[in-house]
């Protein structure tokens, strides 16, 4: 079936039940936003998204604070250079705007392509899960180790802006105590909210900045340790 006018004829126009993407739907490299579309917080076809629509979806679906939702939304619209104030999710895959090399679950954009692939590679997700220290939770320190290993594959480091974006991508979903691996797998691979999942606290801008700072410090410590070991 098709998601005509951004609605699912099976689940209903106002339902937040899961319905995966259909042929012709627009999707991004970001599982978080694709999940919001699959659950109807964003238009299910992933099209005609205004800043107000995106802010509301981030707040309703993930319980983000208004300052954080507004910061992510307006910053994202600015980075992809969309002046018409309406985007489709695929606009976010334009290379080196928000999308960047050294993703944990996506391959890099092909040479001379303007847009990056939006589907994750399952073997890359499996590789990410192997960094879980206890095999159950993915903690911020586990994410830091995964990012250091991924970025070490590049002779030229990714620039500071995209390095910060890469840390922020995991700073929002990863609480201090970590996120269950299976929950992360469902969210990233199936692009749906895990059964029974509800946001248990509001995620604010300051919290996200602190988590990104923690990831940055952990990564620097690991990189320093790796340089010592290489001598």
Short mmCIF file of N, CA and C in Angstrom, two decimals, residues 17-181:
data_model
loop_
_atom_site.label_atom_id
_atom_site.label_comp_id
_atom_site.label_asym_id
_atom_site.label_seq_id
_atom_site.Cartn_x
_atom_site.Cartn_y
_atom_site.Cartn_z
N UNK A 17 1.13 3.56 15.28
CA UNK A 17 1.54 2.17 15.09
C UNK A 17 2.64 2.11 14.04
N UNK A 18 3.46 1.08 14.13
CA UNK A 18 4.58 0.93 13.20
C UNK A 18 4.10 0.48 11.83
N UNK A 19 4.59 1.12 10.81
CA UNK A 19 4.40 0.68 9.43
C UNK A 19 5.69 1.01 8.68
N UNK A 20 6.39 0.01 8.16
CA UNK A 20 7.67 0.28 7.49
C UNK A 20 7.47 1.09 6.23
N UNK A 21 8.57 1.61 5.72
CA UNK A 21 8.53 2.43 4.51
C UNK A 21 7.90 1.66 3.36
N UNK A 22 7.21 2.37 2.52
CA UNK A 22 6.60 1.80 1.32
C UNK A 22 7.29 2.36 0.09
N UNK A 23 7.02 1.76 -1.04
CA UNK A 23 7.62 2.22 -2.29
C UNK A 23 7.28 3.69 -2.52
N UNK A 24 8.28 4.48 -2.80
CA UNK A 24 8.08 5.90 -3.05
C UNK A 24 8.27 6.78 -1.83
N UNK A 25 8.38 6.17 -0.64
CA UNK A 25 8.61 6.96 0.57
C UNK A 25 10.03 7.51 0.57
N UNK A 26 10.21 8.65 1.20
CA UNK A 26 11.52 9.28 1.33
C UNK A 26 12.10 8.95 2.69
N UNK A 27 13.36 8.53 2.71
CA UNK A 27 14.01 8.21 3.97
C UNK A 27 15.43 8.78 3.98
N UNK A 28 15.99 8.89 5.20
CA UNK A 28 17.29 9.52 5.41
C UNK A 28 18.29 8.49 5.92
N UNK A 29 19.57 8.87 6.07
CA UNK A 29 20.53 7.97 6.70
C UNK A 29 20.36 7.90 8.22
N UNK A 30 19.43 8.67 8.77
CA UNK A 30 19.26 8.75 10.23
C UNK A 30 18.15 7.82 10.69
N UNK A 31 18.46 6.72 11.38
CA UNK A 31 17.42 5.82 11.86
C UNK A 31 16.41 6.50 12.77
N UNK A 32 16.86 7.50 13.53
CA UNK A 32 15.96 8.17 14.46
C UNK A 32 14.82 8.87 13.72
N UNK A 33 15.13 9.56 12.64
CA UNK A 33 14.10 10.25 11.88
C UNK A 33 13.26 9.28 11.06
N UNK A 34 13.89 8.25 10.51
CA UNK A 34 13.13 7.24 9.78
C UNK A 34 12.12 6.55 10.70
N UNK A 35 12.53 6.32 11.94
CA UNK A 35 11.63 5.71 12.91
C UNK A 35 10.43 6.60 13.18
N UNK A 36 10.66 7.90 13.30
CA UNK A 36 9.55 8.83 13.51
C UNK A 36 8.57 8.79 12.34
N UNK A 37 9.08 8.63 11.13
CA UNK A 37 8.20 8.52 9.96
C UNK A 37 7.46 7.18 9.97
N UNK A 38 8.15 6.11 10.32
CA UNK A 38 7.51 4.80 10.33
C UNK A 38 6.41 4.69 11.38
N UNK A 39 6.47 5.55 12.38
CA UNK A 39 5.44 5.56 13.43
C UNK A 39 4.46 6.72 13.28
N UNK A 40 4.59 7.49 12.24
CA UNK A 40 3.62 8.54 11.97
C UNK A 40 3.78 9.81 12.77
N UNK A 41 4.91 9.97 13.46
CA UNK A 41 5.17 11.26 14.11
C UNK A 41 5.57 12.29 13.06
N UNK A 42 6.30 11.84 12.06
CA UNK A 42 6.55 12.61 10.84
C UNK A 42 5.63 12.06 9.75
N UNK A 43 5.39 12.81 8.68
CA UNK A 43 4.61 12.24 7.58
C UNK A 43 5.20 10.89 7.17
N UNK A 44 4.35 9.90 7.03
CA UNK A 44 4.86 8.54 6.78
C UNK A 44 5.57 8.41 5.44
N UNK A 45 5.27 9.30 4.51
CA UNK A 45 6.00 9.26 3.25
C UNK A 45 7.31 10.02 3.31
N UNK A 46 7.59 10.67 4.46
CA UNK A 46 8.85 11.38 4.64
C UNK A 46 8.99 12.64 3.83
N UNK A 47 7.87 13.24 3.43
CA UNK A 47 7.92 14.40 2.54
C UNK A 47 7.20 15.60 3.15
N UNK A 48 7.48 16.77 2.59
CA UNK A 48 6.82 18.03 2.98
C UNK A 48 6.95 18.28 4.48
N UNK A 49 8.18 18.22 4.98
CA UNK A 49 8.43 18.40 6.41
C UNK A 49 8.90 19.83 6.65
N UNK A 50 8.17 20.56 7.45
CA UNK A 50 8.55 21.92 7.83
C UNK A 50 9.28 21.89 9.17
N UNK A 51 9.96 22.96 9.54
CA UNK A 51 10.60 22.99 10.86
C UNK A 51 9.61 22.72 12.00
N UNK A 52 8.42 23.29 11.92
CA UNK A 52 7.44 23.09 12.99
C UNK A 52 7.03 21.62 13.10
N UNK A 53 6.87 20.96 11.96
CA UNK A 53 6.50 19.54 11.96
C UNK A 53 7.61 18.70 12.58
N UNK A 54 8.85 18.99 12.23
CA UNK A 54 9.97 18.22 12.75
C UNK A 54 10.16 18.45 14.24
N UNK A 55 10.06 19.68 14.69
CA UNK A 55 10.19 19.97 16.12
C UNK A 55 9.12 19.22 16.90
N UNK A 56 7.89 19.27 16.44
CA UNK A 56 6.80 18.57 17.13
C UNK A 56 7.06 17.07 17.18
N UNK A 57 7.54 16.49 16.07
CA UNK A 57 7.80 15.05 16.02
C UNK A 57 8.90 14.65 16.99
N UNK A 58 9.98 15.42 17.06
CA UNK A 58 11.08 15.11 17.97
C UNK A 58 10.62 15.18 19.42
N UNK A 59 9.77 16.12 19.74
CA UNK A 59 9.28 16.27 21.10
C UNK A 59 8.28 15.16 21.45
N UNK A 60 7.38 14.86 20.53
CA UNK A 60 6.36 13.85 20.80
C UNK A 60 6.92 12.43 20.77
N UNK A 61 7.81 12.16 19.83
CA UNK A 61 8.33 10.81 19.68
C UNK A 61 9.45 10.45 20.63
N UNK A 62 10.34 11.41 20.90
CA UNK A 62 11.53 11.13 21.72
C UNK A 62 11.59 11.94 23.00
N UNK A 63 10.58 12.77 23.24
CA UNK A 63 10.51 13.56 24.48
C UNK A 63 11.71 14.51 24.61
N UNK A 64 12.14 15.07 23.49
CA UNK A 64 13.21 16.06 23.54
C UNK A 64 12.64 17.38 24.05
N UNK A 65 13.47 18.14 24.73
CA UNK A 65 13.05 19.47 25.15
C UNK A 65 12.88 20.36 23.93
N UNK A 66 12.11 21.43 24.09
CA UNK A 66 11.94 22.34 22.95
C UNK A 66 13.27 22.95 22.50
N UNK A 67 14.14 23.42 23.42
CA UNK A 67 15.41 23.99 22.95
C UNK A 67 16.24 23.00 22.14
N UNK A 68 16.30 21.73 22.57
CA UNK A 68 17.09 20.74 21.84
C UNK A 68 16.44 20.44 20.49
N UNK A 69 15.13 20.24 20.48
CA UNK A 69 14.44 19.94 19.22
C UNK A 69 14.58 21.09 18.22
N UNK A 70 14.46 22.31 18.72
CA UNK A 70 14.59 23.48 17.84
C UNK A 70 16.02 23.63 17.33
N UNK A 71 17.00 23.38 18.20
CA UNK A 71 18.41 23.47 17.80
C UNK A 71 18.73 22.46 16.70
N UNK A 72 18.30 21.21 16.89
CA UNK A 72 18.57 20.18 15.89
C UNK A 72 17.86 20.49 14.58
N UNK A 73 16.63 20.96 14.67
CA UNK A 73 15.84 21.22 13.47
C UNK A 73 16.40 22.38 12.66
N UNK A 74 16.54 23.53 13.29
CA UNK A 74 17.00 24.70 12.55
C UNK A 74 18.46 24.55 12.12
N UNK A 75 19.27 23.89 12.96
CA UNK A 75 20.64 23.61 12.55
C UNK A 75 20.69 22.69 11.35
N UNK A 76 19.83 21.68 11.34
CA UNK A 76 19.79 20.75 10.21
C UNK A 76 19.34 21.42 8.92
N UNK A 77 18.29 22.24 9.00
CA UNK A 77 17.82 22.95 7.81
C UNK A 77 18.92 23.87 7.27
N UNK A 78 19.66 24.49 8.17
CA UNK A 78 20.74 25.39 7.74
C UNK A 78 21.86 24.60 7.05
N UNK A 79 22.25 23.47 7.64
CA UNK A 79 23.38 22.71 7.10
C UNK A 79 23.09 22.12 5.72
N UNK A 80 21.85 21.75 5.47
CA UNK A 80 21.55 21.18 4.15
C UNK A 80 21.16 22.26 3.14
N UNK A 81 21.15 23.51 3.58
CA UNK A 81 20.93 24.62 2.66
C UNK A 81 19.55 24.68 2.05
N UNK A 82 18.56 24.25 2.81
CA UNK A 82 17.19 24.28 2.29
C UNK A 82 16.53 25.60 2.65
N UNK A 83 16.39 26.45 1.66
CA UNK A 83 15.77 27.75 1.89
C UNK A 83 14.26 27.73 1.68
N UNK A 84 13.76 26.66 1.08
CA UNK A 84 12.33 26.64 0.79
C UNK A 84 11.52 26.22 1.99
N UNK A 85 12.19 25.89 3.08
CA UNK A 85 11.54 25.62 4.35
C UNK A 85 10.70 24.36 4.37
N UNK A 86 10.81 23.54 3.36
CA UNK A 86 10.19 22.22 3.37
C UNK A 86 11.22 21.23 2.85
N UNK A 87 11.34 20.13 3.54
CA UNK A 87 12.31 19.13 3.12
C UNK A 87 11.64 17.77 3.04
N UNK A 88 12.30 16.87 2.35
CA UNK A 88 11.97 15.45 2.46
C UNK A 88 13.15 14.80 3.17
N UNK A 89 12.92 13.65 3.76
CA UNK A 89 13.98 13.02 4.55
C UNK A 89 15.23 12.73 3.72
N UNK A 90 15.04 12.43 2.45
CA UNK A 90 16.20 12.11 1.62
C UNK A 90 17.14 13.29 1.44
N UNK A 91 16.64 14.51 1.63
CA UNK A 91 17.51 15.69 1.56
C UNK A 91 18.65 15.60 2.56
N UNK A 92 18.42 14.90 3.67
CA UNK A 92 19.43 14.80 4.72
C UNK A 92 20.59 13.89 4.33
N UNK A 93 20.46 13.17 3.23
CA UNK A 93 21.54 12.29 2.79
C UNK A 93 22.53 13.00 1.87
N UNK A 94 22.33 14.29 1.64
CA UNK A 94 23.28 15.03 0.81
C UNK A 94 24.64 15.04 1.50
N UNK A 95 25.65 14.58 0.79
CA UNK A 95 26.95 14.31 1.40
C UNK A 95 27.63 15.57 1.91
N UNK A 96 28.21 15.43 3.10
CA UNK A 96 29.00 16.47 3.76
C UNK A 96 28.19 17.71 4.15
N UNK A 97 26.88 17.54 4.25
CA UNK A 97 26.07 18.60 4.87
C UNK A 97 25.87 18.18 6.33
N UNK A 98 24.89 17.33 6.58
CA UNK A 98 24.79 16.66 7.88
C UNK A 98 25.42 15.28 7.77
N UNK A 99 25.07 14.55 6.72
CA UNK A 99 25.64 13.22 6.47
C UNK A 99 27.15 13.34 6.32
N UNK A 100 27.88 12.34 6.78
CA UNK A 100 29.34 12.42 6.81
C UNK A 100 29.95 11.04 6.64
N UNK A 101 31.24 11.02 6.31
CA UNK A 101 31.98 9.77 6.27
C UNK A 101 32.16 9.24 7.69
N UNK A 102 32.60 7.99 7.77
CA UNK A 102 32.91 7.34 9.05
C UNK A 102 31.68 7.09 9.91
N UNK A 103 30.54 6.84 9.26
CA UNK A 103 29.36 6.43 10.01
C UNK A 103 29.60 5.06 10.63
N UNK A 104 28.95 4.81 11.75
CA UNK A 104 29.10 3.52 12.42
C UNK A 104 28.30 2.42 11.73
N UNK A 105 27.26 2.78 10.98
CA UNK A 105 26.39 1.75 10.41
C UNK A 105 26.11 1.94 8.91
N UNK A 106 26.67 3.01 8.30
CA UNK A 106 26.47 3.24 6.87
C UNK A 106 27.81 3.26 6.15
N UNK A 107 27.88 2.74 4.94
CA UNK A 107 29.09 2.91 4.14
C UNK A 107 29.21 4.36 3.68
N UNK A 108 30.41 4.74 3.31
CA UNK A 108 30.63 6.10 2.81
C UNK A 108 29.97 6.27 1.44
N UNK A 109 29.75 7.53 1.09
CA UNK A 109 29.15 7.84 -0.20
C UNK A 109 30.09 7.38 -1.32
N UNK A 110 29.51 6.90 -2.40
CA UNK A 110 30.31 6.47 -3.54
C UNK A 110 30.96 7.67 -4.21
N UNK A 111 32.09 7.44 -4.85
CA UNK A 111 32.84 8.51 -5.51
C UNK A 111 31.95 9.24 -6.50
N UNK A 112 31.93 10.57 -6.38
CA UNK A 112 31.21 11.49 -7.26
C UNK A 112 29.70 11.49 -7.04
N UNK A 113 29.21 10.69 -6.10
CA UNK A 113 27.77 10.74 -5.80
C UNK A 113 27.47 11.93 -4.90
N UNK A 114 26.32 12.54 -5.11
CA UNK A 114 25.93 13.68 -4.28
C UNK A 114 25.23 13.24 -3.00
N UNK A 115 24.56 12.09 -3.08
CA UNK A 115 23.78 11.61 -1.94
C UNK A 115 24.32 10.27 -1.45
N UNK A 116 24.33 10.12 -0.14
CA UNK A 116 24.82 8.89 0.48
C UNK A 116 23.71 7.85 0.56
N UNK A 117 24.07 6.58 0.71
CA UNK A 117 23.05 5.54 0.88
C UNK A 117 22.30 5.73 2.19
N UNK A 118 21.02 5.37 2.20
CA UNK A 118 20.21 5.57 3.40
C UNK A 118 20.03 4.28 4.20
N UNK A 119 20.27 3.14 3.58
CA UNK A 119 20.09 1.87 4.29
C UNK A 119 21.36 1.52 5.06
N UNK A 120 21.16 1.05 6.30
CA UNK A 120 22.32 0.62 7.07
C UNK A 120 22.82 -0.72 6.52
N UNK A 121 24.07 -1.03 6.79
CA UNK A 121 24.63 -2.33 6.46
C UNK A 121 24.64 -3.16 7.73
N UNK A 122 23.97 -4.30 7.67
CA UNK A 122 23.79 -5.11 8.88
C UNK A 122 25.11 -5.56 9.47
N UNK A 123 26.10 -5.85 8.62
CA UNK A 123 27.39 -6.29 9.16
C UNK A 123 28.07 -5.17 9.93
N UNK A 124 27.82 -3.91 9.55
CA UNK A 124 28.38 -2.79 10.30
C UNK A 124 27.68 -2.64 11.64
N UNK A 125 26.37 -2.88 11.67
CA UNK A 125 25.66 -2.86 12.95
C UNK A 125 26.16 -3.98 13.85
N UNK A 126 26.41 -5.15 13.28
CA UNK A 126 26.97 -6.26 14.07
C UNK A 126 28.34 -5.88 14.63
N UNK A 127 29.16 -5.23 13.81
CA UNK A 127 30.48 -4.78 14.28
C UNK A 127 30.33 -3.80 15.43
N UNK A 128 29.37 -2.89 15.33
CA UNK A 128 29.14 -1.93 16.42
C UNK A 128 28.77 -2.66 17.70
N UNK A 129 27.90 -3.65 17.62
CA UNK A 129 27.46 -4.37 18.81
C UNK A 129 28.61 -5.11 19.50
N UNK A 130 29.63 -5.46 18.75
CA UNK A 130 30.76 -6.18 19.34
C UNK A 130 31.57 -5.30 20.29
N UNK A 131 31.36 -3.99 20.24
CA UNK A 131 32.06 -3.10 21.16
C UNK A 131 31.37 -3.01 22.51
N UNK A 132 30.22 -3.63 22.65
CA UNK A 132 29.54 -3.67 23.95
C UNK A 132 30.38 -4.48 24.93
N UNK A 133 30.78 -3.87 26.02
CA UNK A 133 31.69 -4.51 26.97
C UNK A 133 31.08 -5.77 27.58
N UNK A 134 29.81 -5.69 27.97
CA UNK A 134 29.18 -6.84 28.62
C UNK A 134 28.27 -7.63 27.69
N UNK A 135 28.18 -7.21 26.43
CA UNK A 135 27.33 -7.92 25.49
C UNK A 135 25.85 -7.67 25.65
N UNK A 136 25.50 -6.80 26.59
CA UNK A 136 24.09 -6.52 26.88
C UNK A 136 23.73 -5.07 26.64
N UNK A 137 24.61 -4.17 27.11
CA UNK A 137 24.37 -2.74 27.00
C UNK A 137 25.42 -2.07 26.13
N UNK A 138 25.02 -1.02 25.43
CA UNK A 138 25.95 -0.18 24.71
C UNK A 138 26.10 1.11 25.50
N UNK A 139 27.23 1.27 26.17
CA UNK A 139 27.47 2.42 27.02
C UNK A 139 28.17 3.54 26.24
N UNK A 140 28.20 4.75 26.79
CA UNK A 140 28.95 5.82 26.12
C UNK A 140 30.41 5.46 25.87
N UNK A 141 31.04 4.76 26.81
CA UNK A 141 32.44 4.36 26.61
C UNK A 141 32.56 3.34 25.47
N UNK A 142 31.57 2.46 25.34
CA UNK A 142 31.57 1.50 24.23
C UNK A 142 31.45 2.24 22.89
N UNK A 143 30.56 3.23 22.86
CA UNK A 143 30.40 4.03 21.64
C UNK A 143 31.69 4.76 21.30
N UNK A 144 32.38 5.28 22.32
CA UNK A 144 33.65 5.97 22.10
C UNK A 144 34.67 5.03 21.46
N UNK A 145 34.75 3.80 21.95
CA UNK A 145 35.70 2.84 21.38
C UNK A 145 35.34 2.53 19.93
N UNK A 146 34.05 2.40 19.65
CA UNK A 146 33.63 2.12 18.28
C UNK A 146 33.96 3.28 17.35
N UNK A 147 33.76 4.50 17.81
CA UNK A 147 34.04 5.67 16.98
C UNK A 147 35.54 5.80 16.73
N UNK A 148 36.35 5.58 17.74
CA UNK A 148 37.80 5.67 17.57
C UNK A 148 38.27 4.65 16.54
N UNK A 149 37.77 3.43 16.64
CA UNK A 149 38.16 2.39 15.69
C UNK A 149 37.72 2.73 14.27
N UNK A 150 36.53 3.28 14.14
CA UNK A 150 36.02 3.63 12.80
C UNK A 150 36.83 4.77 12.20
N UNK A 151 37.09 5.79 12.97
CA UNK A 151 37.81 6.95 12.44
C UNK A 151 39.28 6.65 12.20
N UNK A 152 39.82 5.63 12.87
CA UNK A 152 41.21 5.25 12.66
C UNK A 152 41.44 4.66 11.27
N UNK A 153 40.37 4.31 10.58
CA UNK A 153 40.49 3.75 9.24
C UNK A 153 40.78 4.81 8.17
N UNK A 154 40.76 6.09 8.58
CA UNK A 154 40.91 7.18 7.62
C UNK A 154 42.26 7.86 7.77
N UNK A 155 42.94 8.05 6.65
CA UNK A 155 44.23 8.73 6.69
C UNK A 155 44.04 10.21 7.03
N UNK A 156 42.94 10.79 6.55
CA UNK A 156 42.62 12.19 6.85
C UNK A 156 41.42 12.21 7.79
N UNK A 157 41.57 12.78 8.98
CA UNK A 157 40.46 12.79 9.93
C UNK A 157 39.25 13.55 9.38
N UNK A 158 38.06 13.17 9.83
CA UNK A 158 36.88 13.94 9.45
C UNK A 158 36.96 15.31 10.14
N UNK A 159 36.36 16.31 9.52
CA UNK A 159 36.49 17.67 10.04
C UNK A 159 35.77 17.81 11.38
N UNK A 160 36.06 18.89 12.09
CA UNK A 160 35.56 19.07 13.45
C UNK A 160 34.04 19.15 13.52
N UNK A 161 33.44 19.80 12.53
CA UNK A 161 31.97 19.93 12.54
C UNK A 161 31.32 18.56 12.44
N UNK A 162 31.77 17.74 11.49
CA UNK A 162 31.15 16.44 11.32
C UNK A 162 31.57 15.46 12.42
N UNK A 163 32.73 15.67 13.01
CA UNK A 163 33.11 14.87 14.18
C UNK A 163 32.15 15.14 15.33
N UNK A 164 31.78 16.41 15.50
CA UNK A 164 30.83 16.76 16.56
C UNK A 164 29.44 16.19 16.25
N UNK A 165 29.04 16.24 14.99
CA UNK A 165 27.76 15.65 14.59
C UNK A 165 27.77 14.15 14.87
N UNK A 166 28.87 13.49 14.54
CA UNK A 166 28.96 12.04 14.75
C UNK A 166 28.82 11.68 16.23
N UNK A 167 29.41 12.48 17.09
CA UNK A 167 29.27 12.22 18.53
C UNK A 167 27.84 12.50 18.99
N UNK A 168 27.27 13.58 18.48
CA UNK A 168 25.92 13.94 18.88
C UNK A 168 24.88 12.91 18.48
N UNK A 169 25.14 12.20 17.37
CA UNK A 169 24.20 11.18 16.91
C UNK A 169 23.98 10.10 17.96
N UNK A 170 25.02 9.80 18.72
CA UNK A 170 24.90 8.77 19.75
C UNK A 170 24.75 9.34 21.14
N UNK A 171 25.00 10.63 21.30
CA UNK A 171 24.88 11.25 22.62
C UNK A 171 23.42 11.34 23.06
N UNK A 172 22.52 11.50 22.09
CA UNK A 172 21.09 11.62 22.44
C UNK A 172 20.50 10.28 22.87
N UNK A 173 20.68 9.18 22.11
CA UNK A 173 20.03 7.93 22.52
C UNK A 173 20.76 7.17 23.60
N UNK A 174 22.02 7.47 23.89
CA UNK A 174 22.79 6.67 24.84
C UNK A 174 22.80 7.34 26.21
N UNK A 175 21.98 6.86 27.16
CA UNK A 175 22.02 7.41 28.51
C UNK A 175 23.31 7.00 29.21
N UNK A 176 23.54 7.58 30.38
CA UNK A 176 24.78 7.33 31.11
C UNK A 176 25.02 5.85 31.35
N UNK A 177 23.96 5.11 31.66
CA UNK A 177 24.11 3.69 31.98
C UNK A 177 24.08 2.81 30.74
N UNK A 178 23.85 3.41 29.59
CA UNK A 178 23.84 2.64 28.36
C UNK A 178 22.43 2.31 27.88
N UNK A 179 22.35 1.81 26.66
CA UNK A 179 21.08 1.40 26.06
C UNK A 179 21.18 -0.08 25.74
N UNK A 180 20.14 -0.87 26.01
CA UNK A 180 20.19 -2.31 25.71
C UNK A 180 20.49 -2.56 24.24
N UNK A 181 21.36 -3.52 23.99
CA UNK A 181 21.77 -3.81 22.62
C UNK A 181 20.60 -4.17 21.72
#
